[in-house]
Structures are given as C-alpha cells and as structure tokens.
mmCIF file of C-alpha atoms in Angstrom:
data_model
loop_
_atom_site.group_PDB
_atom_site.id
_atom_site.type_symbol
_atom_site.label_atom_id
_atom_site.label_comp_id
_atom_site.label_asym_id
_atom_site.label_seq_id
_atom_site.Cartn_x
_atom_site.Cartn_y
_atom_site.Cartn_z
ATOM 1 C CA MET A 24 7.730 -17.210 -20.893
ATOM 2 C CA ARG A 25 6.660 -20.283 -18.951
ATOM 3 C CA SER A 26 6.892 -23.754 -20.481
ATOM 4 C CA VAL A 27 4.802 -26.821 -19.690
ATOM 5 C CA HIS A 28 6.216 -30.134 -20.884
ATOM 6 C CA ALA A 29 4.355 -33.294 -21.735
ATOM 7 C CA ARG A 30 4.876 -36.446 -19.769
ATOM 8 C CA GLU A 31 6.914 -39.214 -21.300
ATOM 9 C CA MET A 32 4.886 -41.280 -23.743
ATOM 10 C CA ASP A 33 5.892 -44.798 -24.762
ATOM 11 C CA GLY A 34 9.518 -44.278 -23.884
ATOM 12 C CA CYS A 35 9.904 -40.992 -25.754
ATOM 13 C CA GLY A 36 11.797 -38.510 -23.591
ATOM 14 C CA VAL A 37 10.280 -35.202 -22.598
ATOM 15 C CA LEU A 38 11.506 -32.295 -24.674
ATOM 16 C CA GLY A 39 14.099 -30.220 -22.859
ATOM 17 C CA ARG A 40 13.882 -26.432 -22.688
ATOM 18 C CA VAL A 41 16.710 -23.950 -22.996
ATOM 19 C CA TRP A 42 16.777 -20.338 -24.148
ATOM 20 C CA GLY A 43 18.144 -18.208 -26.971
ATOM 21 C CA GLY A 44 16.864 -19.538 -30.321
ATOM 22 C CA TRP A 45 15.373 -22.765 -31.699
ATOM 23 C CA ARG A 46 17.464 -25.815 -30.992
ATOM 24 C CA TRP A 47 16.779 -29.178 -32.567
ATOM 25 C CA GLY A 48 19.454 -31.651 -31.609
ATOM 26 C CA LEU A 49 22.569 -29.521 -31.214
ATOM 27 C CA ARG A 50 21.975 -27.255 -34.189
ATOM 28 C CA VAL A 51 20.838 -23.730 -33.349
ATOM 29 C CA CYS A 52 18.984 -21.463 -35.761
ATOM 30 C CA ALA A 53 18.141 -17.900 -34.811
ATOM 31 C CA ALA A 54 14.486 -17.033 -35.255
ATOM 32 C CA PRO A 55 14.081 -14.389 -37.978
ATOM 33 C CA LYS A 56 12.259 -11.251 -36.915
ATOM 34 C CA ASP A 57 10.018 -11.270 -39.990
ATOM 35 C CA ALA A 58 8.838 -14.840 -39.437
ATOM 36 C CA GLY A 59 6.228 -13.895 -36.872
ATOM 37 C CA PHE A 60 7.786 -15.852 -34.031
ATOM 38 C CA VAL A 61 6.206 -14.723 -30.769
ATOM 39 C CA THR A 62 8.885 -16.168 -28.521
ATOM 40 C CA ARG A 63 12.243 -17.839 -28.865
ATOM 41 C CA ALA A 64 13.113 -21.149 -27.312
ATOM 42 C CA ARG A 65 15.058 -24.195 -28.349
ATOM 43 C CA HIS A 66 14.032 -27.766 -27.747
ATOM 44 C CA GLN A 67 15.779 -31.101 -27.775
ATOM 45 C CA LEU A 68 13.597 -33.197 -30.072
ATOM 46 C CA GLN A 69 15.660 -36.370 -29.939
ATOM 47 C CA PRO A 70 14.758 -39.024 -27.371
ATOM 48 C CA ARG A 71 17.595 -40.336 -25.270
ATOM 49 C CA SER A 72 19.099 -43.170 -27.281
ATOM 50 C CA SER A 73 18.252 -46.566 -25.889
ATOM 51 C CA SER A 74 18.021 -49.670 -28.025
ATOM 52 C CA LYS A 75 16.515 -51.453 -25.053
ATOM 53 C CA ARG A 76 13.656 -48.960 -24.902
ATOM 54 C CA LEU A 77 12.950 -48.845 -28.639
ATOM 55 C CA GLY A 78 13.784 -52.463 -29.352
ATOM 56 C CA PRO A 79 15.156 -53.604 -32.733
ATOM 57 C CA LEU A 80 14.191 -50.843 -35.159
ATOM 58 C CA GLU A 81 13.249 -53.205 -37.945
ATOM 59 C CA ASP A 82 10.886 -55.116 -35.636
ATOM 60 C CA GLN A 83 8.923 -52.081 -34.463
ATOM 61 C CA PRO A 84 8.452 -49.706 -37.415
ATOM 62 C CA PHE A 85 5.313 -48.075 -36.016
ATOM 63 C CA LEU A 86 5.894 -48.276 -32.289
ATOM 64 C CA GLY A 87 3.175 -46.542 -30.287
ATOM 65 C CA LEU A 88 0.822 -46.076 -33.251
ATOM 66 C CA LEU A 89 -2.808 -45.906 -32.145
ATOM 67 C CA GLN A 90 -5.497 -47.996 -33.823
ATOM 68 C CA PRO A 91 -8.785 -46.410 -32.687
ATOM 69 C CA LYS A 92 -10.948 -48.992 -34.460
ATOM 70 C CA LYS A 93 -9.520 -51.696 -32.209
ATOM 71 C CA LEU A 94 -10.170 -49.787 -28.975
ATOM 72 C CA SER A 95 -13.214 -49.735 -26.764
ATOM 73 C CA ARG A 96 -14.526 -46.427 -25.421
ATOM 74 C CA GLU A 97 -13.023 -47.218 -22.022
ATOM 75 C CA GLU A 98 -9.625 -48.013 -23.550
ATOM 76 C CA LEU A 99 -9.597 -44.783 -25.584
ATOM 77 C CA VAL A 100 -10.479 -42.740 -22.496
ATOM 78 C CA GLU A 101 -7.556 -44.332 -20.654
ATOM 79 C CA VAL A 102 -5.212 -43.577 -23.572
ATOM 80 C CA LEU A 103 -6.301 -39.928 -23.533
ATOM 81 C CA ARG A 104 -6.034 -39.673 -19.755
ATOM 82 C CA ALA A 105 -2.451 -40.921 -19.958
ATOM 83 C CA ALA A 106 -1.775 -38.402 -22.754
ATOM 84 C CA VAL A 107 -2.676 -35.361 -20.629
ATOM 85 C CA VAL A 108 0.105 -32.774 -20.764
ATOM 86 C CA ASP A 109 -1.276 -30.308 -18.249
ATOM 87 C CA GLN A 110 -4.452 -29.685 -16.265
ATOM 88 C CA LYS A 111 -4.963 -26.378 -14.504
ATOM 89 C CA GLY A 112 -8.391 -25.044 -13.649
ATOM 90 C CA PRO A 113 -10.721 -25.395 -16.645
ATOM 91 C CA LEU A 114 -7.880 -26.021 -19.124
ATOM 92 C CA VAL A 115 -6.763 -29.501 -20.118
ATOM 93 C CA THR A 116 -4.034 -30.120 -22.696
ATOM 94 C CA LEU A 117 -3.230 -33.542 -24.095
ATOM 95 C CA ASN A 118 -0.896 -35.034 -26.691
ATOM 96 C CA LYS A 119 -3.215 -36.560 -29.301
ATOM 97 C CA PRO A 120 -2.086 -39.794 -30.956
ATOM 98 C CA GLN A 121 -1.873 -39.891 -34.738
ATOM 99 C CA GLY A 122 -4.906 -41.479 -36.378
ATOM 100 C CA LEU A 123 -7.486 -40.322 -33.842
ATOM 101 C CA PRO A 124 -10.184 -38.180 -35.464
ATOM 102 C CA VAL A 125 -11.457 -35.193 -33.523
ATOM 103 C CA THR A 126 -14.968 -35.400 -34.973
ATOM 104 C CA GLY A 127 -16.806 -37.927 -37.092
ATOM 105 C CA LYS A 128 -20.074 -39.744 -37.633
ATOM 106 C CA PRO A 129 -22.258 -40.471 -34.566
ATOM 107 C CA GLU A 130 -21.295 -44.151 -34.522
ATOM 108 C CA GLU A 131 -17.544 -43.472 -34.826
ATOM 109 C CA LEU A 132 -15.105 -43.412 -31.933
ATOM 110 C CA THR A 133 -13.605 -39.912 -31.881
ATOM 111 C CA LEU A 134 -12.050 -37.492 -29.427
ATOM 112 C CA LEU A 135 -15.301 -35.533 -29.274
ATOM 113 C CA SER A 136 -17.380 -38.655 -28.630
ATOM 114 C CA VAL A 137 -15.502 -39.591 -25.438
ATOM 115 C CA LEU A 138 -15.133 -36.117 -23.901
ATOM 116 C CA PRO A 139 -17.953 -36.746 -21.363
ATOM 117 C CA GLU A 140 -16.127 -39.835 -20.035
ATOM 118 C CA LEU A 141 -12.771 -38.032 -20.100
ATOM 119 C CA SER A 142 -14.270 -35.146 -18.109
ATOM 120 C CA GLN A 143 -15.432 -37.588 -15.437
ATOM 121 C CA CYS A 144 -12.107 -39.401 -15.457
ATOM 122 C CA LEU A 145 -10.250 -36.116 -14.853
ATOM 123 C CA GLY A 146 -12.501 -35.182 -11.947
ATOM 124 C CA LEU A 147 -14.352 -32.354 -13.690
ATOM 125 C CA GLY A 148 -17.770 -33.701 -12.767
ATOM 126 C CA LYS A 149 -20.554 -32.009 -14.724
ATOM 127 C CA GLN A 150 -18.130 -29.539 -16.329
ATOM 128 C CA GLU A 151 -17.888 -31.234 -19.699
ATOM 129 C CA LEU A 152 -14.829 -30.489 -21.818
ATOM 130 C CA GLN A 153 -15.024 -28.727 -25.173
ATOM 131 C CA VAL A 154 -12.409 -28.700 -27.926
ATOM 132 C CA VAL A 155 -10.680 -25.321 -28.261
ATOM 133 C CA ARG A 156 -7.911 -26.334 -30.661
ATOM 134 C CA ALA A 157 -6.839 -29.658 -32.132
ATOM 135 C CA PRO A 158 -4.867 -30.995 -35.112
ATOM 136 C CA GLY A 159 -6.567 -33.168 -37.732
ATOM 137 C CA LYS A 160 -6.973 -36.933 -37.630
ATOM 138 C CA GLU A 161 -3.676 -37.828 -39.297
ATOM 139 C CA THR A 162 -1.656 -35.269 -37.308
ATOM 140 C CA SER A 163 -0.386 -35.981 -33.814
ATOM 141 C CA GLY A 164 0.244 -33.461 -31.081
ATOM 142 C CA LEU A 165 -1.258 -30.914 -28.756
ATOM 143 C CA VAL A 166 -4.997 -30.646 -28.167
ATOM 144 C CA LEU A 167 -6.422 -27.836 -26.055
ATOM 145 C CA LEU A 168 -9.637 -28.519 -24.113
ATOM 146 C CA SER A 169 -11.668 -26.291 -21.796
ATOM 147 C CA SER A 170 -14.530 -26.897 -19.378
ATOM 148 C CA CYS A 171 -15.355 -23.164 -19.070
ATOM 149 C CA PRO A 172 -17.212 -21.259 -21.852
ATOM 150 C CA GLN A 173 -15.594 -17.959 -20.802
ATOM 151 C CA THR A 174 -12.101 -19.461 -20.979
ATOM 152 C CA THR A 175 -12.909 -21.004 -24.347
ATOM 153 C CA SER A 176 -14.062 -17.629 -25.685
ATOM 154 C CA ARG A 177 -10.933 -15.883 -24.350
ATOM 155 C CA LEU A 178 -8.612 -18.404 -25.998
ATOM 156 C CA GLN A 179 -10.461 -18.270 -29.305
ATOM 157 C CA LYS A 180 -10.166 -14.464 -29.297
ATOM 158 C CA PHE A 181 -6.420 -14.801 -28.608
ATOM 159 C CA PHE A 182 -5.947 -17.180 -31.548
ATOM 160 C CA THR A 183 -8.062 -14.981 -33.841
ATOM 161 C CA HIS A 184 -6.156 -11.830 -32.875
ATOM 162 C CA SER A 185 -2.833 -13.627 -33.393
ATOM 163 C CA ARG A 186 -3.859 -14.742 -36.881
ATOM 164 C CA ARG A 187 -4.908 -11.212 -37.827
ATOM 165 C CA ALA A 188 -1.557 -9.906 -36.549
ATOM 166 C CA GLN A 189 0.193 -12.757 -38.445
ATOM 167 C CA ARG A 190 1.756 -14.087 -35.246
ATOM 168 C CA PRO A 191 1.906 -17.904 -35.326
ATOM 169 C CA THR A 192 0.820 -19.637 -32.139
ATOM 170 C CA ALA A 193 1.507 -23.222 -33.267
ATOM 171 C CA THR A 194 4.724 -24.952 -34.287
ATOM 172 C CA TYR A 195 4.701 -28.292 -36.077
ATOM 173 C CA CYS A 196 7.491 -30.790 -36.740
ATOM 174 C CA ALA A 197 7.511 -32.598 -40.082
ATOM 175 C CA VAL A 198 9.753 -35.061 -41.884
ATOM 176 C CA THR A 199 9.707 -34.484 -45.642
ATOM 177 C CA ASP A 200 10.563 -36.729 -48.561
ATOM 178 C CA GLY A 201 12.889 -34.318 -50.307
ATOM 179 C CA ILE A 202 14.701 -31.174 -49.205
ATOM 180 C CA PRO A 203 13.263 -27.675 -49.777
ATOM 181 C CA ALA A 204 15.267 -25.492 -52.159
ATOM 182 C CA ILE A 205 15.771 -22.830 -49.495
ATOM 183 C CA SER A 206 16.420 -23.328 -45.787
ATOM 184 C CA GLU A 207 13.675 -21.028 -44.530
ATOM 185 C CA GLY A 208 10.944 -18.786 -45.833
ATOM 186 C CA LYS A 209 7.242 -18.336 -46.402
ATOM 187 C CA ILE A 210 4.798 -20.442 -48.382
ATOM 188 C CA GLN A 211 1.801 -18.582 -49.758
ATOM 189 C CA ALA A 212 -0.949 -20.184 -51.798
ATOM 190 C CA ALA A 213 -4.642 -19.757 -52.496
ATOM 191 C CA LEU A 214 -6.446 -22.996 -51.647
ATOM 192 C CA LYS A 215 -9.942 -24.376 -52.061
ATOM 193 C CA LEU A 216 -11.788 -27.548 -51.093
ATOM 194 C CA GLU A 217 -13.104 -29.719 -53.906
ATOM 195 C CA HIS A 218 -15.431 -32.684 -53.444
ATOM 196 C CA THR A 219 -14.057 -35.421 -55.691
ATOM 197 C CA ASP A 220 -14.871 -39.141 -55.653
ATOM 198 C CA ALA A 221 -16.719 -38.817 -52.319
ATOM 199 C CA VAL A 222 -13.764 -37.131 -50.599
ATOM 200 C CA ASN A 223 -12.795 -33.517 -49.970
ATOM 201 C CA LEU A 224 -9.429 -32.587 -51.443
ATOM 202 C CA VAL A 225 -7.519 -29.324 -51.163
ATOM 203 C CA VAL A 226 -6.555 -27.795 -54.500
ATOM 204 C CA PRO A 227 -4.325 -24.750 -55.150
ATOM 205 C CA VAL A 228 -5.824 -21.874 -57.148
ATOM 206 C CA LYS A 229 -3.579 -19.653 -59.249
ATOM 207 C CA ASN A 230 -4.365 -15.943 -59.306
ATOM 208 C CA PRO A 231 -7.732 -16.195 -57.532
ATOM 209 C CA SER A 232 -10.329 -13.624 -58.494
ATOM 210 C CA ARG A 233 -12.566 -11.743 -56.088
ATOM 211 C CA LYS A 234 -15.339 -14.139 -57.066
ATOM 212 C CA ASP A 235 -13.117 -17.096 -56.163
ATOM 213 C CA ILE A 236 -12.501 -15.629 -52.706
ATOM 214 C CA LEU A 237 -16.225 -15.136 -52.184
ATOM 215 C CA GLU A 238 -16.838 -18.748 -53.231
ATOM 216 C CA GLY A 239 -14.495 -20.289 -50.664
ATOM 217 C CA VAL A 240 -10.964 -19.857 -51.997
ATOM 218 C CA LYS A 241 -8.656 -18.783 -49.164
ATOM 219 C CA LYS A 242 -5.228 -17.191 -49.299
ATOM 220 C CA THR A 243 -2.987 -19.199 -46.947
ATOM 221 C CA LEU A 244 0.411 -18.558 -45.403
ATOM 222 C CA SER A 245 2.929 -20.704 -43.512
ATOM 223 C CA HIS A 246 6.481 -20.089 -42.304
ATOM 224 C CA PHE A 247 8.967 -22.930 -42.596
ATOM 225 C CA ARG A 248 12.523 -23.633 -41.549
ATOM 226 C CA VAL A 249 14.687 -26.614 -42.476
ATOM 227 C CA VAL A 250 16.262 -27.805 -39.245
ATOM 228 C CA VAL A 251 18.505 -30.617 -40.506
ATOM 229 C CA THR A 252 18.822 -32.735 -43.659
ATOM 230 C CA SER A 253 20.032 -36.273 -44.340
ATOM 231 C CA SER A 254 19.343 -39.142 -46.729
ATOM 232 C CA GLY A 255 17.430 -36.878 -49.098
ATOM 233 C CA CYS A 256 14.956 -35.968 -46.354
ATOM 234 C CA ALA A 257 14.525 -33.024 -44.012
ATOM 235 C CA LEU A 258 13.276 -32.279 -40.533
ATOM 236 C CA VAL A 259 11.228 -29.120 -40.988
ATOM 237 C CA GLN A 260 9.666 -26.687 -38.545
ATOM 238 C CA LEU A 261 6.323 -25.330 -39.772
ATOM 239 C CA GLN A 262 4.284 -22.437 -38.405
ATOM 240 C CA PRO A 263 0.919 -21.829 -40.077
ATOM 241 C CA VAL A 264 -0.360 -18.263 -39.949
ATOM 242 C CA THR A 265 -3.717 -19.078 -41.526
ATOM 243 C CA VAL A 266 -5.966 -22.064 -40.868
ATOM 244 C CA PHE A 267 -7.149 -24.304 -43.691
ATOM 245 C CA PRO A 268 -7.659 -28.094 -43.954
ATOM 246 C CA SER A 269 -4.448 -29.939 -44.882
ATOM 247 C CA GLN A 270 -2.694 -26.583 -45.314
ATOM 248 C CA LEU A 271 0.736 -27.767 -44.220
ATOM 249 C CA GLN A 272 0.638 -30.950 -46.301
ATOM 250 C CA VAL A 273 -0.332 -29.045 -49.453
ATOM 251 C CA HIS A 274 2.218 -26.309 -48.772
ATOM 252 C CA MET A 275 5.028 -28.868 -48.571
ATOM 253 C CA VAL A 276 3.827 -30.533 -51.777
ATOM 254 C CA LEU A 277 4.100 -27.116 -53.458
ATOM 255 C CA GLN A 278 7.740 -27.144 -52.306
ATOM 256 C CA LEU A 279 8.083 -30.548 -54.036
ATOM 257 C CA CYS A 280 8.786 -32.071 -50.614
ATOM 258 C CA PRO A 281 5.709 -34.000 -49.418
ATOM 259 C CA VAL A 282 5.461 -34.919 -45.759
ATOM 260 C CA LEU A 283 6.499 -38.495 -45.082
ATOM 261 C CA GLY A 284 3.383 -40.658 -44.779
ATOM 262 C CA ASP A 285 1.191 -38.283 -46.818
ATOM 263 C CA HIS A 286 -0.950 -40.754 -48.735
ATOM 264 C CA THR A 287 -3.307 -38.046 -49.976
ATOM 265 C CA TYR A 288 -1.275 -35.310 -51.636
ATOM 266 C CA ALA A 289 2.208 -36.784 -52.209
ATOM 267 C CA ALA A 290 1.079 -38.237 -55.563
ATOM 268 C CA ARG A 291 0.980 -34.679 -56.942
ATOM 269 C CA VAL A 292 4.791 -34.663 -57.016
ATOM 270 C CA GLY A 293 6.178 -36.454 -60.073
ATOM 271 C CA THR A 294 9.776 -37.324 -60.913
ATOM 272 C CA VAL A 295 11.523 -37.595 -64.307
ATOM 273 C CA LEU A 296 15.256 -38.328 -64.494
ATOM 274 C CA GLY A 297 15.631 -37.350 -60.871
ATOM 275 C CA GLN A 298 13.892 -33.983 -61.312
ATOM 276 C CA ARG A 299 10.695 -33.299 -59.392
ATOM 277 C CA PHE A 300 7.705 -31.417 -60.754
ATOM 278 C CA LEU A 301 4.067 -30.750 -59.847
ATOM 279 C CA LEU A 302 1.318 -32.765 -61.486
ATOM 280 C CA PRO A 303 -2.088 -31.115 -62.024
ATOM 281 C CA ALA A 304 -3.890 -31.267 -58.685
ATOM 282 C CA GLU A 305 -7.325 -31.514 -60.290
ATOM 283 C CA SER A 306 -6.465 -34.696 -62.185
ATOM 284 C CA THR A 307 -4.163 -36.413 -59.684
ATOM 285 C CA LYS A 308 -5.986 -38.850 -57.446
ATOM 286 C CA PRO A 309 -4.779 -39.725 -53.933
ATOM 287 C CA GLN A 310 -2.680 -42.859 -53.672
ATOM 288 C CA LYS A 311 -0.248 -44.475 -51.281
ATOM 289 C CA GLN A 312 3.006 -42.551 -51.112
ATOM 290 C CA VAL A 313 5.739 -44.166 -53.222
ATOM 291 C CA LEU A 314 9.216 -43.980 -51.684
ATOM 292 C CA ALA A 315 12.549 -44.612 -53.391
ATOM 293 C CA GLU A 316 14.230 -47.933 -52.681
ATOM 294 C CA ALA A 317 17.162 -46.200 -50.996
ATOM 295 C CA LEU A 318 14.795 -44.410 -48.625
ATOM 296 C CA LEU A 319 12.901 -47.622 -47.859
ATOM 297 C CA SER A 320 16.230 -49.230 -47.024
ATOM 298 C CA ARG A 321 17.183 -46.416 -44.639
ATOM 299 C CA LEU A 322 13.762 -46.616 -42.977
ATOM 300 C CA ARG A 323 14.051 -50.428 -42.812
ATOM 301 C CA LEU A 324 10.585 -50.810 -44.282
ATOM 302 C CA THR A 325 9.113 -53.118 -46.897
ATOM 303 C CA PRO A 326 6.907 -51.540 -49.594
ATOM 304 C CA ALA A 327 3.883 -53.019 -47.819
ATOM 305 C CA GLN A 328 4.923 -51.388 -44.535
ATOM 306 C CA ALA A 329 5.598 -48.082 -46.302
ATOM 307 C CA ALA A 330 2.004 -48.098 -47.525
ATOM 308 C CA GLN A 331 0.957 -47.959 -43.856
ATOM 309 C CA LEU A 332 3.464 -45.263 -42.898
ATOM 310 C CA PRO A 333 1.748 -42.696 -40.628
ATOM 311 C CA LEU A 334 1.858 -39.001 -41.446
ATOM 312 C CA HIS A 335 4.987 -37.463 -39.911
ATOM 313 C CA LEU A 336 3.392 -34.175 -38.874
ATOM 314 C CA HIS A 337 3.280 -33.324 -35.170
ATOM 315 C CA LEU A 338 1.918 -30.262 -33.365
ATOM 316 C CA HIS A 339 4.831 -29.824 -31.003
ATOM 317 C CA ARG A 340 4.287 -26.383 -29.483
ATOM 318 C CA LEU A 341 1.388 -24.064 -28.655
ATOM 319 C CA LEU A 342 1.411 -20.561 -27.233
ATOM 320 C CA LEU A 343 -1.379 -19.465 -24.895
ATOM 321 C CA PRO A 344 -2.042 -16.038 -23.412
ATOM 322 C CA GLY A 345 -0.864 -15.279 -19.889
ATOM 323 C CA THR A 346 -3.339 -14.662 -17.089
ATOM 324 C CA ARG A 347 -3.111 -10.888 -17.535
ATOM 325 C CA PRO A 348 -2.830 -8.934 -20.821
ATOM 326 C CA ARG A 349 0.855 -8.035 -20.311
ATOM 327 C CA ASP A 350 1.935 -11.466 -19.079
ATOM 328 C CA THR A 351 4.355 -13.407 -21.234
ATOM 329 C CA PRO A 352 2.806 -16.264 -23.233
ATOM 330 C CA VAL A 353 2.557 -19.722 -21.749
ATOM 331 C CA GLU A 354 4.283 -22.354 -23.879
ATOM 332 C CA LEU A 355 2.956 -25.909 -24.103
ATOM 333 C CA LEU A 356 5.239 -28.639 -25.470
ATOM 334 C CA ALA A 357 4.611 -32.256 -26.451
ATOM 335 C CA PRO A 358 7.157 -34.995 -27.311
ATOM 336 C CA LEU A 359 7.272 -36.749 -30.645
ATOM 337 C CA PRO A 360 5.516 -40.101 -31.108
ATOM 338 C CA PRO A 361 7.884 -43.101 -30.913
ATOM 339 C CA TYR A 362 7.511 -43.951 -34.629
ATOM 340 C CA PHE A 363 8.471 -40.344 -35.493
ATOM 341 C CA SER A 364 11.579 -40.587 -33.310
ATOM 342 C CA ARG A 365 12.464 -43.920 -34.932
ATOM 343 C CA THR A 366 12.294 -42.300 -38.371
ATOM 344 C CA LEU A 367 14.655 -39.531 -37.250
ATOM 345 C CA GLN A 368 17.093 -42.156 -36.008
ATOM 346 C CA CYS A 369 16.923 -44.218 -39.190
ATOM 347 C CA LEU A 370 17.461 -41.182 -41.435
ATOM 348 C CA GLY A 371 20.179 -39.619 -39.304
ATOM 349 C CA LEU A 372 18.101 -36.498 -38.709
ATOM 350 C CA HIS A 373 19.682 -35.701 -35.372
ATOM 351 C CA GLN A 374 22.388 -33.535 -33.840
ATOM 352 C CA GLN A 375 25.164 -32.490 -36.148
#
C-alpha cells in the first residue's frame, strides 16, 4: 500500500506512517477482521508540541478556522490551492477546511463554484475539475477531484463496489462529548430525511417496513473504535459503510456520545442525574450544543465561544484503487485542523 501525506497546514504536522495496526499517539489497536478494514496502518495524529506555534491556547480557541463568507473568490481559490494534498494526472486531492460547503445556491461561495478558477490555478487549462468525493460543509478533510470523466467513472465504480462488499474506504476522526459504552463495534440504524422548520433533519426509524424503505428510509452502517479517552470525552475512529447525510453525527448521538461541535443533533441527548438518554428525534429541535462546566474549563472556552465550536469530525484517510486491478490500494492522508489538535491537547487525548 502506498501512502500520500498532506502538506503541513497552519502549523499542524503531517501525519506519520508506520505499519502493523492503527496507531493514534502511542496506543496501538489491532484492526478486527470483521470490521471491513481494507488495509492496516497506524498514524500519528498529534502535532509536534510547540507552544510557540500554537500560541496561548486560551487566546486561539479556533485557530485556522475558515470563514468563507469573509473571503473573496480569489482568496478562497488560494486557500484551496494551498490545501492540495496531491496532484497526479487528472486527480487532485485537497484537505477541505471545516465550514466550506461543497454545493449551495448560485450566489453562494462554495467549493463547486470556484472549481473553474482552481483548475486554472493548478495548470489544468480547459480540463475543469469535478467533485468525485467530498465531506459535508461542517466536516473537514479529504476531497477528491478529477478532471477526466473516465477517471471519475472508475473511482465511482470502485466506491460503489466497496460499499456493496461492505469494505470502508474512508476513515474519520471525531471527538465525542461522552464515551461510548463499548470500545469498538458497529452502529446500525435506519434513517430518513425530514423537512422540518425549513431545514432537512435526519431522523432514526425503528423497525422500518418495506414501504418505508421504498419511501426513502435507508438502513445505515458504520464501524467505530474508541482510540483514547480522557475528561469524559473520546477520540473515536469512524468508518461509514453506507452513505447518508449526517450519518456519523446521528450514529454517535445514538451512542449517547454526540460529536463535539454538533449544534444540530446533540440536543437529542438528555441528561438526568448524570444519566444520559435519547429524546424523541421528531420533537427535538436543533440548538447550540450545551457542554458541562468542567468540560468548558478543560477546553478553556466561555459559553459564548462554545456556541461557535466547530464540528470535530475530520475525513482523515481515503483509499483509492491502484492503477491495475491487483495493485494494492493507494492511501491518502490529511492532517487534523489546528483547532482539532488544540482540543486534543486541552482534553489530554494524546499518547498514553
């Protein structure tokens, strides 16, 4: 297996590669055979410690966070050019900042809207880039672009075949508010999209009927592994097998451990006398995530800052097919955003 590493972004060190299992910090967990892992590798997720690079933690809670509404088209193109992980032939891979939508309204500044300028900037001429795979607006991480329709088709067939064979091709990092009851396993749930109060929300469906499936309910599956825990939080590795909007966020809510910075679905987790429980999804409206005072103290955030906390969900790793059918997969890696690394430092979610 060949690995391609992202360039350093905003002082966050490139992820190291070694072999023989997944390594986060210094803790090694063997990949279970039934988890659908295509390859085994271990990666150092922690940036090299440097207070000079990060600055005082309390002064820079959201270091490196992108604000697309404040950028011009030219500035966004430059940000994306600097975020390129790899460019070979028609394929371009970049490390998308959190908060950047992939698509949107015609007047909105999105990844899709600036692809013509990015194609020119990368020297592709008239070969305009198309999006092959990308995480949602609130998720950071790897985006796969192609300037060749045949290459795009080949990659899409690879991803489709992998899903049908239940072989995950994407690995996400997440920080959760709460610790899952078990250290690793599968999360299965039937989900549907509901249009409520002018927004689309994902709602779980218990015991879906055949009619439900025909009307848009989808059975979803994700693998998860708790990498390290501290301060009532966890660093979790997530590998979705199926594809559905907000799948990973909703799956972690069903584990009573919402992703940190989830201001849409975290409100579905209630607490009474220290015990967590699920509130009815249909009647629970989205609201800013409420964090315990002890957690706010560890994060060195005020309640007002916590209300702006970005979603801590990052597409860290993608597998692509080799040039020939029997070639080993190509592995693309991207470093964590600086604010994500800061959170890990504040919570003590590092080598043990």
